[in-house]
Amino acid sequence: MRKKIVNLDITNKCSNFCPGCMRQTSFKNKNIPGGDISIENMKKIANYFDEIMFCGQSSDPIMHDDFLSILKCCIDKKVTIYTSATPKPKEYYVKLFELSSQYNFTWIFGLDGIPKKTNPYRINQNGILLFDIMKMGVHLGVDVVWSLIYFNFNENEIDACIELAKKYDIKFTTAKSSRWFGELKKFKPKNKNYYLESLY
């Protein structure tokens, strides 16, 4: 029997201003439709699906006002959380990580380069804070993955990022983008192995 899998936008909020995000391309970061999913509705979804991914297309899951309760609805499911926003302090993640460790939830952090460098794509992201959160997750027994999208500003940093991930026992993966249109053209890698041809 095939597994039932769903990817959810559980809120309409994010602290980043990534130019390729729907928040910027469609809504200019204003009047984003929707709001926080209710716990009642989350329970209904969790009762139906086997695997749940929190990978917002126009939001970041940690921006939900009660994300801990959302995760508690999913304790018997395969859960993956994708996040790159940094509006919360490290302390905010402790209970989230304790629960995640107990139920083997996976956290995938979008960080596109050396943490201490300003990221020109993930505008408003605090790379140092996000990396500290990743390290704390590993320390608390969470399955943590560092996900890096190739851009021209990081294509010469890949080996350094891999070594940094190894140093702190963080899993590392990369992603190739094909969204090289409009403002994103200026971020296209020079190395042809690091991008897909644009679909636009």
C-alpha positions as YAML, in Angstrom:
chain: A
units: angstrom
residues:
- id: 1
  name: MET
  ca: [0.00, 0.00, 0.00]
- id: 2
  name: ARG
  ca: [1.40, 3.40, -0.98]
- id: 3
  name: LYS
  ca: [2.21, 5.84, 1.78]
- id: 4
  name: LYS
  ca: [0.12, 8.98, 1.96]
- id: 5
  name: ILE
  ca: [2.46, 11.99, 2.03]
- id: 6
  name: VAL
  ca: [1.67, 15.69, 2.36]
- id: 7
  name: ASN
  ca: [3.71, 18.90, 2.32]
- id: 8
  name: LEU
  ca: [2.22, 21.75, 4.33]
- id: 9
  name: ASP
  ca: [2.33, 25.51, 4.61]
- id: 10
  name: ILE
  ca: [1.09, 25.83, 8.19]
- id: 11
  name: THR
  ca: [1.34, 29.60, 8.48]
- id: 12
  name: ASN
  ca: [1.62, 32.66, 6.26]
- id: 13
  name: LYS
  ca: [4.65, 34.18, 8.00]
- id: 14
  name: CYS
  ca: [8.40, 34.26, 7.38]
- id: 15
  name: SER
  ca: [11.19, 36.57, 8.54]
- id: 16
  name: ASN
  ca: [13.30, 36.14, 5.39]
- id: 17
  name: PHE
  ca: [12.99, 38.16, 2.17]
- id: 18
  name: CYS
  ca: [14.36, 35.71, -0.42]
- id: 19
  name: PRO
  ca: [13.85, 37.24, -3.88]
- id: 20
  name: GLY
  ca: [12.92, 33.90, -5.47]
- id: 21
  name: CYS
  ca: [10.20, 33.16, -2.91]
- id: 22
  name: MET
  ca: [6.52, 33.44, -3.76]
- id: 23
  name: ARG
  ca: [6.27, 36.01, -0.97]
- id: 24
  name: GLN
  ca: [8.32, 38.37, -3.14]
- id: 25
  name: THR
  ca: [7.43, 37.28, -6.68]
- id: 26
  name: SER
  ca: [3.66, 37.14, -6.16]
- id: 27
  name: PHE
  ca: [2.85, 39.12, -3.04]
- id: 28
  name: LYS
  ca: [5.79, 41.54, -2.52]
- id: 29
  name: ASN
  ca: [5.79, 40.36, 1.12]
- id: 30
  name: LYS
  ca: [2.43, 42.07, 1.74]
- id: 31
  name: ASN
  ca: [-1.04, 40.66, 2.25]
- id: 32
  name: ILE
  ca: [0.11, 37.04, 2.24]
- id: 33
  name: PRO
  ca: [-3.15, 35.05, 2.28]
- id: 34
  name: GLY
  ca: [-3.92, 32.58, 5.02]
- id: 35
  name: GLY
  ca: [-2.83, 32.28, 8.64]
- id: 36
  name: ASP
  ca: [-1.80, 29.67, 11.21]
- id: 37
  name: ILE
  ca: [-3.36, 26.23, 10.81]
- id: 38
  name: SER
  ca: [-5.45, 25.27, 13.83]
- id: 39
  name: ILE
  ca: [-4.48, 22.38, 16.09]
- id: 40
  name: GLU
  ca: [-7.85, 20.78, 15.33]
- id: 41
  name: ASN
  ca: [-7.20, 20.80, 11.58]
- id: 42
  name: MET
  ca: [-3.63, 19.62, 12.05]
- id: 43
  name: LYS
  ca: [-4.93, 16.60, 13.98]
- id: 44
  name: LYS
  ca: [-7.27, 15.75, 11.08]
- id: 45
  name: ILE
  ca: [-4.38, 15.93, 8.61]
- id: 46
  name: ALA
  ca: [-2.10, 13.86, 10.84]
- id: 47
  name: ASN
  ca: [-4.78, 11.19, 11.21]
- id: 48
  name: TYR
  ca: [-4.93, 10.74, 7.44]
- id: 49
  name: PHE
  ca: [-1.32, 11.00, 6.25]
- id: 50
  name: ASP
  ca: [1.63, 8.69, 6.96]
- id: 51
  name: GLU
  ca: [4.36, 11.22, 6.25]
- id: 52
  name: ILE
  ca: [4.25, 14.97, 6.85]
- id: 53
  name: MET
  ca: [6.65, 17.56, 5.51]
- id: 54
  name: PHE
  ca: [6.65, 21.12, 6.81]
- id: 55
  name: CYS
  ca: [8.30, 22.85, 3.86]
- id: 56
  name: GLY
  ca: [6.58, 26.17, 3.35]
- id: 57
  name: GLN
  ca: [6.28, 27.52, -0.17]
- id: 58
  name: SER
  ca: [5.42, 30.97, 1.14]
- id: 59
  name: SER
  ca: [6.19, 30.63, 4.85]
- id: 60
  name: ASP
  ca: [8.52, 29.06, 7.41]
- id: 61
  name: PRO
  ca: [7.01, 26.48, 9.80]
- id: 62
  name: ILE
  ca: [8.76, 27.80, 12.90]
- id: 63
  name: MET
  ca: [6.74, 31.02, 12.50]
- id: 64
  name: HIS
  ca: [3.55, 29.20, 13.53]
- id: 65
  name: ASP
  ca: [2.49, 30.59, 16.90]
- id: 66
  name: ASP
  ca: [2.31, 27.10, 18.46]
- id: 67
  name: PHE
  ca: [4.62, 24.90, 16.42]
- id: 68
  name: LEU
  ca: [5.30, 22.61, 19.39]
- id: 69
  name: SER
  ca: [1.62, 21.65, 19.56]
- id: 70
  name: ILE
  ca: [1.62, 21.13, 15.78]
- id: 71
  name: LEU
  ca: [4.51, 18.68, 16.09]
- id: 72
  name: LYS
  ca: [2.81, 16.88, 18.98]
- id: 73
  name: CYS
  ca: [-0.01, 16.03, 16.56]
- id: 74
  name: CYS
  ca: [2.50, 14.08, 14.45]
- id: 75
  name: ILE
  ca: [4.34, 11.89, 16.94]
- id: 76
  name: ASP
  ca: [3.50, 8.60, 15.17]
- id: 77
  name: LYS
  ca: [4.40, 9.92, 11.70]
- id: 78
  name: LYS
  ca: [7.51, 10.37, 9.60]
- id: 79
  name: VAL
  ca: [8.13, 14.12, 9.90]
- id: 80
  name: THR
  ca: [10.54, 16.45, 8.11]
- id: 81
  name: ILE
  ca: [10.84, 20.14, 8.99]
- id: 82
  name: TYR
  ca: [12.44, 22.56, 6.51]
- id: 83
  name: THR
  ca: [13.45, 25.93, 7.91]
- id: 84
  name: SER
  ca: [15.75, 28.87, 7.19]
- id: 85
  name: ALA
  ca: [14.16, 31.73, 9.15]
- id: 86
  name: THR
  ca: [15.90, 33.11, 12.24]
- id: 87
  name: PRO
  ca: [13.47, 35.30, 14.21]
- id: 88
  name: LYS
  ca: [13.54, 33.05, 17.29]
- id: 89
  name: PRO
  ca: [16.25, 32.68, 19.96]
- id: 90
  name: LYS
  ca: [18.06, 29.36, 20.45]
- id: 91
  name: GLU
  ca: [16.02, 28.70, 23.59]
- id: 92
  name: TYR
  ca: [12.86, 28.52, 21.47]
- id: 93
  name: TYR
  ca: [14.11, 25.28, 19.90]
- id: 94
  name: VAL
  ca: [14.87, 23.27, 23.04]
- id: 95
  name: LYS
  ca: [11.40, 21.70, 23.48]
- id: 96
  name: LEU
  ca: [11.01, 21.32, 19.72]
- id: 97
  name: PHE
  ca: [14.29, 19.44, 19.54]
- id: 98
  name: GLU
  ca: [13.57, 17.31, 22.60]
- id: 99
  name: LEU
  ca: [10.32, 16.16, 21.00]
- id: 100
  name: SER
  ca: [12.00, 15.72, 17.61]
- id: 101
  name: SER
  ca: [14.76, 13.58, 19.09]
- id: 102
  name: GLN
  ca: [12.24, 11.37, 20.86]
- id: 103
  name: TYR
  ca: [10.26, 10.69, 17.67]
- id: 104
  name: ASN
  ca: [13.07, 10.81, 15.08]
- id: 105
  name: PHE
  ca: [11.86, 13.92, 13.27]
- id: 106
  name: THR
  ca: [14.29, 15.30, 10.70]
- id: 107
  name: TRP
  ca: [15.20, 19.01, 10.54]
- id: 108
  name: ILE
  ca: [16.60, 20.42, 7.29]
- id: 109
  name: PHE
  ca: [18.17, 23.87, 7.57]
- id: 110
  name: GLY
  ca: [18.59, 26.10, 4.52]
- id: 111
  name: LEU
  ca: [21.96, 27.82, 4.86]
- id: 112
  name: ASP
  ca: [23.67, 28.77, 1.61]
- id: 113
  name: GLY
  ca: [27.28, 29.25, 2.57]
- id: 114
  name: ILE
  ca: [29.68, 29.94, 5.42]
- id: 115
  name: PRO
  ca: [27.54, 30.92, 8.46]
- id: 116
  name: LYS
  ca: [29.49, 34.06, 9.34]
- id: 117
  name: LYS
  ca: [29.08, 35.56, 5.87]
- id: 118
  name: THR
  ca: [26.08, 37.68, 4.94]
- id: 119
  name: ASN
  ca: [23.83, 35.76, 2.59]
- id: 120
  name: PRO
  ca: [22.72, 38.01, -0.30]
- id: 121
  name: TYR
  ca: [19.86, 35.65, -1.23]
- id: 122
  name: ARG
  ca: [18.31, 34.72, 2.13]
- id: 123
  name: ILE
  ca: [17.86, 38.35, 3.09]
- id: 124
  name: ASN
  ca: [17.41, 38.92, 6.84]
- id: 125
  name: GLN
  ca: [18.75, 35.47, 7.77]
- id: 126
  name: ASN
  ca: [21.21, 35.28, 10.66]
- id: 127
  name: GLY
  ca: [23.61, 32.56, 9.50]
- id: 128
  name: ILE
  ca: [25.58, 32.41, 12.74]
- id: 129
  name: LEU
  ca: [22.42, 31.96, 14.81]
- id: 130
  name: LEU
  ca: [21.03, 29.32, 12.43]
- id: 131
  name: PHE
  ca: [24.27, 27.35, 12.56]
- id: 132
  name: ASP
  ca: [24.30, 27.52, 16.36]
- id: 133
  name: ILE
  ca: [20.74, 26.14, 16.32]
- id: 134
  name: MET
  ca: [21.86, 23.33, 14.03]
- id: 135
  name: LYS
  ca: [24.72, 22.45, 16.39]
- id: 136
  name: MET
  ca: [22.34, 22.50, 19.35]
- id: 137
  name: GLY
  ca: [20.01, 20.14, 17.49]
- id: 138
  name: VAL
  ca: [22.82, 17.64, 16.97]
- id: 139
  name: HIS
  ca: [23.78, 17.96, 20.65]
- id: 140
  name: LEU
  ca: [20.17, 17.15, 21.63]
- id: 141
  name: GLY
  ca: [20.09, 14.07, 19.42]
- id: 142
  name: VAL
  ca: [18.13, 15.48, 16.49]
- id: 143
  name: ASP
  ca: [18.60, 14.33, 12.88]
- id: 144
  name: VAL
  ca: [19.97, 17.59, 11.46]
- id: 145
  name: VAL
  ca: [20.71, 18.25, 7.79]
- id: 146
  name: TRP
  ca: [22.42, 21.32, 6.36]
- id: 147
  name: SER
  ca: [20.99, 22.03, 2.91]
- id: 148
  name: LEU
  ca: [22.88, 24.41, 0.62]
- id: 149
  name: ILE
  ca: [21.58, 25.78, -2.69]
- id: 150
  name: TYR
  ca: [24.33, 26.51, -5.18]
- id: 151
  name: PHE
  ca: [24.77, 30.21, -6.03]
- id: 152
  name: ASN
  ca: [27.66, 32.16, -7.53]
- id: 153
  name: PHE
  ca: [28.44, 33.66, -4.12]
- id: 154
  name: ASN
  ca: [28.98, 30.25, -2.50]
- id: 155
  name: GLU
  ca: [30.26, 27.99, -5.30]
- id: 156
  name: ASN
  ca: [33.84, 28.39, -4.09]
- id: 157
  name: GLU
  ca: [32.90, 27.66, -0.46]
- id: 158
  name: ILE
  ca: [31.44, 24.17, -0.86]
- id: 159
  name: ASP
  ca: [34.46, 22.26, 0.45]
- id: 160
  name: ALA
  ca: [34.74, 24.60, 3.44]
- id: 161
  name: CYS
  ca: [31.05, 24.08, 4.24]
- id: 162
  name: ILE
  ca: [31.43, 20.30, 3.98]
- id: 163
  name: GLU
  ca: [34.37, 20.37, 6.39]
- id: 164
  name: LEU
  ca: [32.44, 22.58, 8.81]
- id: 165
  name: ALA
  ca: [29.49, 20.20, 8.72]
- id: 166
  name: LYS
  ca: [31.79, 17.23, 9.40]
- id: 167
  name: LYS
  ca: [33.37, 19.04, 12.35]
- id: 168
  name: TYR
  ca: [30.00, 19.24, 14.11]
- id: 169
  name: ASP
  ca: [28.52, 15.92, 12.89]
- id: 170
  name: ILE
  ca: [25.93, 17.68, 10.75]
- id: 171
  name: LYS
  ca: [24.68, 15.94, 7.62]
- id: 172
  name: PHE
  ca: [25.27, 17.99, 4.47]
- id: 173
  name: THR
  ca: [23.42, 18.10, 1.18]
- id: 174
  name: THR
  ca: [23.24, 20.43, -1.82]
- id: 175
  name: ALA
  ca: [20.52, 21.49, -4.25]
- id: 176
  name: LYS
  ca: [20.64, 22.82, -7.79]
- id: 177
  name: SER
  ca: [18.21, 25.55, -8.74]
- id: 178
  name: SER
  ca: [16.64, 26.29, -12.12]
- id: 179
  name: ARG
  ca: [15.08, 29.61, -11.11]
- id: 180
  name: TRP
  ca: [17.48, 31.97, -12.90]
- id: 181
  name: PHE
  ca: [14.96, 34.58, -14.00]
- id: 182
  name: GLY
  ca: [14.54, 38.26, -13.18]
- id: 183
  name: GLU
  ca: [16.53, 39.36, -10.15]
- id: 184
  name: LEU
  ca: [17.83, 35.81, -9.65]
- id: 185
  name: LYS
  ca: [19.98, 35.93, -12.79]
- id: 186
  name: LYS
  ca: [22.70, 37.73, -10.87]
- id: 187
  name: PHE
  ca: [23.05, 34.73, -8.50]
- id: 188
  name: LYS
  ca: [23.52, 32.03, -11.17]
- id: 189
  name: PRO
  ca: [26.65, 29.92, -10.57]
- id: 190
  name: LYS
  ca: [29.44, 29.96, -13.13]
- id: 191
  name: ASN
  ca: [30.06, 26.24, -12.71]
- id: 192
  name: LYS
  ca: [27.63, 24.40, -15.02]
- id: 193
  name: ASN
  ca: [27.58, 21.46, -12.61]
- id: 194
  name: TYR
  ca: [25.95, 23.67, -9.99]
- id: 195
  name: TYR
  ca: [22.72, 24.66, -11.73]
- id: 196
  name: LEU
  ca: [19.86, 23.42, -13.87]
- id: 197
  name: GLU
  ca: [18.74, 25.27, -16.97]
- id: 198
  name: SER
  ca: [15.93, 27.69, -16.23]
- id: 199
  name: LEU
  ca: [12.40, 26.52, -16.88]
- id: 200
  name: TYR
  ca: [11.31, 30.12, -17.50]
...
